[in-house]
């Protein structure tokens, strides 16, 4: 059924995470279910959703329709910060599983930091949810270096990743270094900069030397650093394109040229919710 090779995984503490996953933010209804099903049929083995995306039911429909065995797919969902009080978190996690029609997810993340609830309480609840068998692994998203370090001190269970905005136009070297130091994976959201990579001259030129598109070159730049990518597309033909990034290698010079596109203020996702904290 699969028409691409197996997608490599990255090891993060006890977790093995496929380097390419399907992002599903903004995919809704039948389109969402169809894209998830097709991605899995093509060979994707990692799907990223969140309670906030309001599409877990459709993601679950796509997973079940694909016929791919449950154990072969890595499913991530995220708890929204308004559910970070311990009892709320446990209830929210159970609700996610009901909507997905799964007995556990592979990875459960805190979606954004919530300064109004003590991190120790939230992490205590997240660890309990894991111990109760609702999630195989736990992690965080949109956490700064300082917050990762605080979380690692508190958590009684391994935190396997920080999911953050990451693409060539945003310099995330500090968060990447901190994750490496602590054995956590970086999961790159908006990895093609919401489609902006497509029009970039450097990515287009380097890509054409490898017979690849700018989007593929952008994703390759990340996975070549062992950064997990979760590009989202609503177009079936782009599913294969976004995963066909393991049959070429960027040279050190090409990697450096792409890295030079990054700046500290290259963020595209609105950070209003987090109170605009600094990342280091
Ligand atoms: N943790 C968080 O706070 C957080 C925040 C944002 C996102 N995320 C996750 O990360 C995922 C990905 O991020 P994202 O959706 O913001 O952005 P993205 O994946 O960087 O970009 C998606 C956009 O790029 C286009 N696109 C996809 N493949 C393409 C290709 N090969 N060539 C040209 N354009 C292409 C898509 O359009 P078409 O649909 O027309 O292909 C879509 O408009 C989300 O879906 C979500 O799962 C997490």
Short mmCIF file of C-alpha atoms and ligand atoms in Angstrom, two decimals:
data_model
loop_
_atom_site.label_atom_id
_atom_site.label_comp_id
_atom_site.label_asym_id
_atom_site.label_seq_id
_atom_site.Cartn_x
_atom_site.Cartn_y
_atom_site.Cartn_z
CA UNK A 1 0.00 0.00 0.00
CA UNK A 2 2.81 2.33 0.98
CA UNK A 3 4.42 4.19 -1.92
CA UNK A 4 7.36 5.69 -0.14
CA UNK A 5 10.11 4.14 1.92
CA UNK A 6 9.83 3.86 5.69
CA UNK A 7 10.24 7.18 7.50
CA UNK A 8 13.24 7.17 9.87
CA UNK A 9 12.71 7.81 13.57
CA UNK A 10 14.60 9.87 16.11
CA UNK A 11 15.25 8.61 19.62
CA UNK A 12 14.31 10.95 22.45
CA UNK A 13 14.87 9.37 25.83
CA UNK A 14 12.52 6.38 25.81
CA UNK A 15 10.52 7.50 22.76
CA UNK A 16 11.09 6.73 19.07
CA UNK A 17 9.43 9.48 17.03
CA UNK A 18 9.04 9.32 13.23
CA UNK A 19 10.95 12.27 11.75
CA UNK A 20 8.00 13.31 9.57
CA UNK A 21 4.48 13.61 10.89
CA UNK A 22 1.29 15.08 9.48
CA UNK A 23 0.26 18.40 11.02
CA UNK A 24 -3.51 18.81 11.20
CA UNK A 25 -4.14 22.31 12.53
CA UNK A 26 -6.95 23.88 10.53
CA UNK A 27 -7.90 20.62 8.78
CA UNK A 28 -11.58 20.06 9.41
CA UNK A 29 -14.40 17.67 8.69
CA UNK A 30 -14.18 15.22 5.83
CA UNK A 31 -11.06 16.86 4.40
CA UNK A 32 -9.25 16.17 7.66
CA UNK A 33 -10.32 12.51 7.82
CA UNK A 34 -9.44 12.00 4.14
CA UNK A 35 -5.99 13.61 4.41
CA UNK A 36 -5.14 11.61 7.56
CA UNK A 37 -6.29 8.36 5.96
CA UNK A 38 -4.38 9.04 2.75
CA UNK A 39 -1.22 10.09 4.59
CA UNK A 40 -1.20 6.81 6.51
CA UNK A 41 -1.86 4.81 3.35
CA UNK A 42 1.13 6.55 1.74
CA UNK A 43 3.42 5.62 4.63
CA UNK A 44 3.15 8.43 7.21
CA UNK A 45 3.34 6.95 10.71
CA UNK A 46 2.95 10.08 12.84
CA UNK A 47 -0.04 12.42 13.20
CA UNK A 48 -0.19 15.62 15.24
CA UNK A 49 -3.43 17.03 16.62
CA UNK A 50 -4.64 18.94 19.71
CA UNK A 51 -7.85 19.34 21.63
CA UNK A 52 -7.82 22.98 20.49
CA UNK A 53 -7.85 22.01 16.78
CA UNK A 54 -11.38 20.69 17.16
CA UNK A 55 -10.59 17.84 14.76
CA UNK A 56 -9.69 14.87 16.98
CA UNK A 57 -12.83 13.00 15.90
CA UNK A 58 -11.89 13.37 12.24
CA UNK A 59 -8.26 12.47 12.94
CA UNK A 60 -9.58 9.34 14.67
CA UNK A 61 -11.83 8.60 11.68
CA UNK A 62 -8.84 8.84 9.33
CA UNK A 63 -6.69 6.64 11.58
CA UNK A 64 -9.32 3.94 11.79
CA UNK A 65 -10.20 4.08 8.07
CA UNK A 66 -6.54 3.75 7.02
CA UNK A 67 -6.30 0.13 8.13
CA UNK A 68 -2.82 0.82 9.55
CA UNK A 69 -2.26 -1.07 12.81
CA UNK A 70 -2.59 1.07 15.89
CA UNK A 71 0.90 0.15 17.16
CA UNK A 72 2.44 1.32 13.89
CA UNK A 73 1.22 4.94 14.23
CA UNK A 74 2.57 7.61 16.56
CA UNK A 75 -0.32 9.86 17.62
CA UNK A 76 0.27 13.16 19.42
CA UNK A 77 -2.34 15.38 21.01
CA UNK A 78 -2.10 18.43 23.27
CA UNK A 79 -3.90 19.78 26.28
CA UNK A 80 -4.95 23.43 26.13
CA UNK A 81 -3.70 25.67 29.00
CA UNK A 82 -7.20 26.38 30.29
CA UNK A 83 -7.28 22.69 31.33
CA UNK A 84 -4.04 22.71 33.32
CA UNK A 85 -5.57 22.42 36.80
CA UNK A 86 -4.86 18.79 37.76
CA UNK A 87 -8.43 17.42 37.67
CA UNK A 88 -9.21 19.33 34.51
CA UNK A 89 -6.10 17.96 32.82
CA UNK A 90 -7.02 14.38 33.54
CA UNK A 91 -10.58 14.93 32.33
CA UNK A 92 -9.33 16.70 29.19
CA UNK A 93 -6.93 13.83 28.41
CA UNK A 94 -9.75 11.30 28.75
CA UNK A 95 -11.95 13.43 26.46
CA UNK A 96 -9.18 13.49 23.82
CA UNK A 97 -9.05 9.68 23.86
CA UNK A 98 -12.83 9.42 23.51
CA UNK A 99 -12.79 11.73 20.48
CA UNK A 100 -9.83 9.91 18.90
CA UNK A 101 -11.37 6.52 19.78
CA UNK A 102 -8.03 5.34 21.21
CA UNK A 103 -7.13 3.85 24.56
CA UNK A 104 -3.86 5.82 24.75
CA UNK A 105 -1.95 8.39 22.72
CA UNK A 106 1.74 8.05 21.99
CA UNK A 107 2.55 11.57 23.08
CA UNK A 108 0.59 14.04 25.20
CA UNK A 109 1.84 17.63 25.30
CA UNK A 110 1.15 20.75 27.31
CA UNK A 111 0.19 23.02 24.39
CA UNK A 112 1.48 26.35 25.80
CA UNK A 113 2.84 27.38 29.20
CA UNK A 114 0.22 28.72 31.59
CA UNK A 115 1.77 31.10 34.14
CA UNK A 116 -1.50 31.20 36.12
CA UNK A 117 -1.24 27.57 37.29
CA UNK A 118 1.86 26.28 39.10
CA UNK A 119 3.85 24.14 36.68
CA UNK A 120 4.44 21.53 39.41
CA UNK A 121 0.68 20.90 39.69
CA UNK A 122 0.20 20.59 35.95
CA UNK A 123 3.22 18.36 35.47
CA UNK A 124 2.14 16.21 38.42
CA UNK A 125 -1.18 15.63 36.66
CA UNK A 126 0.51 15.00 33.30
CA UNK A 127 2.81 12.40 34.89
CA UNK A 128 -0.18 10.73 36.56
CA UNK A 129 -2.03 10.55 33.24
CA UNK A 130 1.01 8.79 31.79
CA UNK A 131 1.29 6.39 34.73
CA UNK A 132 -2.45 5.64 34.36
CA UNK A 133 -1.76 4.49 30.80
CA UNK A 134 -3.49 7.28 28.90
CA UNK A 135 -0.25 8.41 27.20
CA UNK A 136 2.91 6.43 26.36
CA UNK A 137 5.07 9.56 26.48
CA UNK A 138 4.67 13.13 27.63
CA UNK A 139 6.25 16.43 26.63
CA UNK A 140 5.78 20.15 26.26
CA UNK A 141 5.18 22.70 23.55
CA UNK A 142 6.12 26.38 23.27
CA UNK A 143 8.34 26.11 26.36
CA UNK A 144 11.35 28.45 26.67
CA UNK A 145 14.80 27.17 27.66
CA UNK A 146 14.19 28.36 31.22
CA UNK A 147 10.81 26.64 31.36
CA UNK A 148 12.19 23.37 29.95
CA UNK A 149 14.82 23.38 32.66
CA UNK A 150 12.24 24.08 35.35
CA UNK A 151 9.98 21.33 33.99
CA UNK A 152 12.80 18.78 33.89
CA UNK A 153 13.59 19.47 37.55
CA UNK A 154 9.97 18.88 38.56
CA UNK A 155 8.81 16.05 36.31
CA UNK A 156 8.94 12.51 37.69
CA UNK A 157 8.53 11.09 34.16
CA UNK A 158 10.75 11.75 31.12
CA UNK A 159 9.74 14.76 29.00
CA UNK A 160 10.54 13.62 25.49
CA UNK A 161 10.15 16.79 23.42
CA UNK A 162 9.52 20.47 23.11
CA UNK A 163 7.29 21.22 20.10
CA UNK A 164 8.15 24.73 18.91
CA UNK A 165 7.92 26.90 15.82
CA UNK A 166 11.02 25.99 13.81
CA UNK A 167 11.95 26.71 10.20
CA UNK A 168 14.90 28.31 8.37
CA UNK A 169 13.61 31.87 8.85
CA UNK A 170 13.59 31.63 12.66
CA UNK A 171 16.78 31.18 14.66
CA UNK A 172 15.93 28.58 17.30
CA UNK A 173 19.52 27.54 17.97
CA UNK A 174 19.23 28.08 21.75
CA UNK A 175 16.16 25.92 22.20
CA UNK A 176 17.64 23.26 19.89
CA UNK A 177 20.87 23.19 21.93
CA UNK A 178 18.94 22.93 25.21
CA UNK A 179 16.79 20.07 23.94
CA UNK A 180 19.91 18.24 22.73
CA UNK A 181 21.64 18.72 26.03
CA UNK A 182 18.67 17.17 27.84
CA UNK A 183 18.08 14.35 25.34
CA UNK A 184 14.74 15.78 24.21
CA UNK A 185 13.52 15.88 20.62
CA UNK A 186 12.72 19.18 18.94
CA UNK A 187 9.44 18.85 17.05
CA UNK A 188 9.22 21.66 14.49
CA UNK A 189 5.80 23.16 13.97
CA UNK A 190 5.13 25.41 10.97
CA UNK A 191 8.23 23.74 9.47
CA UNK A 192 7.64 25.24 6.01
CA UNK A 193 6.78 28.60 7.55
CA UNK A 194 3.10 28.23 6.69
CA UNK A 195 4.03 27.79 3.02
CA UNK A 196 6.47 30.77 2.86
CA UNK A 197 9.40 28.44 2.18
CA UNK A 198 7.91 27.78 -1.25
CA UNK A 199 8.83 31.28 -2.51
CA UNK A 200 12.29 31.53 -1.03
CA UNK A 201 15.05 32.02 -3.63
CA UNK A 202 17.84 30.28 -1.66
CA UNK A 203 15.70 27.20 -0.91
CA UNK A 204 14.53 27.08 -4.53
CA UNK A 205 18.07 27.30 -5.92
CA UNK A 206 19.55 24.73 -3.53
CA UNK A 207 16.55 22.44 -4.05
CA UNK A 208 16.79 22.55 -7.84
CA UNK A 209 20.40 21.30 -7.63
CA UNK A 210 18.97 18.18 -5.94
CA UNK A 211 15.82 18.04 -8.12
CA UNK A 212 13.75 18.90 -5.05
CA UNK A 213 11.26 21.67 -4.33
CA UNK A 214 11.91 24.55 -1.94
CA UNK A 215 9.50 22.97 0.57
CA UNK A 216 11.39 19.66 0.46
CA UNK A 217 14.72 21.47 0.87
CA UNK A 218 13.34 23.34 3.86
CA UNK A 219 12.13 20.11 5.51
CA UNK A 220 15.39 18.32 4.68
CA UNK A 221 17.34 21.13 6.40
CA UNK A 222 15.44 20.31 9.61
CA UNK A 223 15.44 16.50 9.53
CA UNK A 224 19.13 16.50 8.67
CA UNK A 225 19.57 18.01 12.16
CA UNK A 226 17.36 15.26 13.66
CA UNK A 227 14.53 17.75 14.11
CA UNK A 228 11.09 16.16 13.73
CA UNK A 229 8.85 17.98 11.21
CA UNK A 230 5.06 18.01 11.11
CA UNK A 231 4.11 19.82 7.88
CA UNK A 232 0.42 20.25 7.22
CA UNK A 233 -1.26 20.10 3.84
CA UNK A 234 -4.83 19.81 2.72
CA UNK A 235 -3.64 18.67 -0.74
CA UNK A 236 -3.21 14.97 -1.29
CA UNK A 237 -0.43 15.45 -3.88
CA UNK A 238 1.68 17.38 -1.38
CA UNK A 239 1.63 14.55 1.17
CA UNK A 240 4.15 12.53 -0.86
CA UNK A 241 6.22 15.62 -1.65
CA UNK A 242 6.60 16.52 2.02
CA UNK A 243 7.78 13.04 3.01
CA UNK A 244 10.15 12.45 0.06
CA UNK A 245 13.11 14.03 1.85
CA UNK A 246 15.24 11.05 2.77
CA UNK A 247 16.82 10.36 -0.62
CA UNK A 248 19.15 13.36 -0.74
CA UNK A 249 21.68 15.06 1.47
CA UNK A 250 22.47 18.78 1.84
CA UNK A 251 26.18 19.64 1.97
CA UNK A 252 27.68 21.50 4.93
CA UNK A 253 27.84 24.64 2.75
CA UNK A 254 24.17 24.31 1.78
CA UNK A 255 23.16 23.74 5.42
CA UNK A 256 25.11 26.88 6.43
CA UNK A 257 23.54 28.96 3.66
CA UNK A 258 20.04 27.93 4.74
CA UNK A 259 20.85 28.50 8.43
CA UNK A 260 21.91 32.05 7.53
CA UNK A 261 18.29 32.82 6.52
CA UNK A 262 17.26 32.66 10.18
CA UNK A 263 16.73 35.61 12.49
CA UNK A 264 15.63 35.98 16.09
CA UNK A 265 12.45 37.80 15.05
CA UNK A 266 11.44 35.40 12.28
CA UNK A 267 8.46 34.07 14.21
CA UNK A 268 5.17 33.75 12.29
CA UNK A 269 2.87 32.24 14.93
CA UNK A 270 1.14 34.73 17.21
CA UNK A 271 2.56 34.43 20.67
CA UNK A 272 -0.10 36.49 22.42
CA UNK A 273 -1.23 33.59 24.56
CA UNK A 274 2.13 33.10 26.23
CA UNK A 275 2.44 36.72 27.32
CA UNK A 276 5.29 37.10 24.80
CA UNK A 277 8.00 35.51 26.94
CA UNK A 278 11.58 35.46 25.80
CA UNK A 279 12.97 32.18 24.50
CA UNK A 280 16.24 32.08 26.35
N1 LIG B 1 2.22 23.43 19.19
C1 LIG B 1 1.75 24.51 18.63
O1 LIG B 1 1.50 25.54 19.28
C2 LIG B 1 1.52 24.53 17.14
C3 LIG B 1 1.32 25.77 16.48
C4 LIG B 1 1.15 25.74 15.10
C5 LIG B 1 1.15 24.53 14.41
N2 LIG B 1 1.30 23.34 15.09
C6 LIG B 1 1.30 22.03 14.37
O2 LIG B 1 2.24 22.09 13.32
C7 LIG B 1 1.59 21.76 12.09
C8 LIG B 1 2.27 22.44 10.94
O3 LIG B 1 2.31 23.84 11.09
P1 LIG B 1 1.40 24.86 10.25
O4 LIG B 1 0.16 24.18 9.84
O5 LIG B 1 1.32 26.09 11.07
O6 LIG B 1 2.32 25.27 9.00
P2 LIG B 1 3.20 24.53 7.88
O7 LIG B 1 3.05 23.07 7.95
O8 LIG B 1 4.55 25.13 7.91
O9 LIG B 1 2.54 25.08 6.54
C9 LIG B 1 1.26 24.74 6.13
C10 LIG B 1 0.95 25.56 4.86
O10 LIG B 1 1.90 25.23 3.86
C11 LIG B 1 1.24 24.76 2.68
N3 LIG B 1 2.02 23.64 2.16
C12 LIG B 1 2.08 22.37 2.64
N4 LIG B 1 2.93 21.62 1.92
C13 LIG B 1 3.42 22.43 0.95
C14 LIG B 1 4.34 22.23 -0.12
N5 LIG B 1 4.93 21.06 -0.33
N6 LIG B 1 4.61 23.29 -0.93
C15 LIG B 1 4.04 24.49 -0.72
N7 LIG B 1 3.16 24.75 0.27
C16 LIG B 1 2.85 23.72 1.09
C17 LIG B 1 -0.15 24.36 3.12
O11 LIG B 1 -1.07 24.65 2.10
P3 LIG B 1 -1.95 23.47 1.41
O12 LIG B 1 -2.88 22.94 2.49
O13 LIG B 1 -2.66 24.22 0.35
O14 LIG B 1 -0.99 22.45 0.92
C18 LIG B 1 -0.40 25.27 4.31
O15 LIG B 1 -0.94 26.52 3.87
C19 LIG B 1 0.15 22.20 12.36
O16 LIG B 1 -0.74 21.71 11.40
C20 LIG B 1 -0.05 21.69 13.76
O17 LIG B 1 -0.27 20.29 13.73
C21 LIG B 1 1.51 23.34 16.44
#
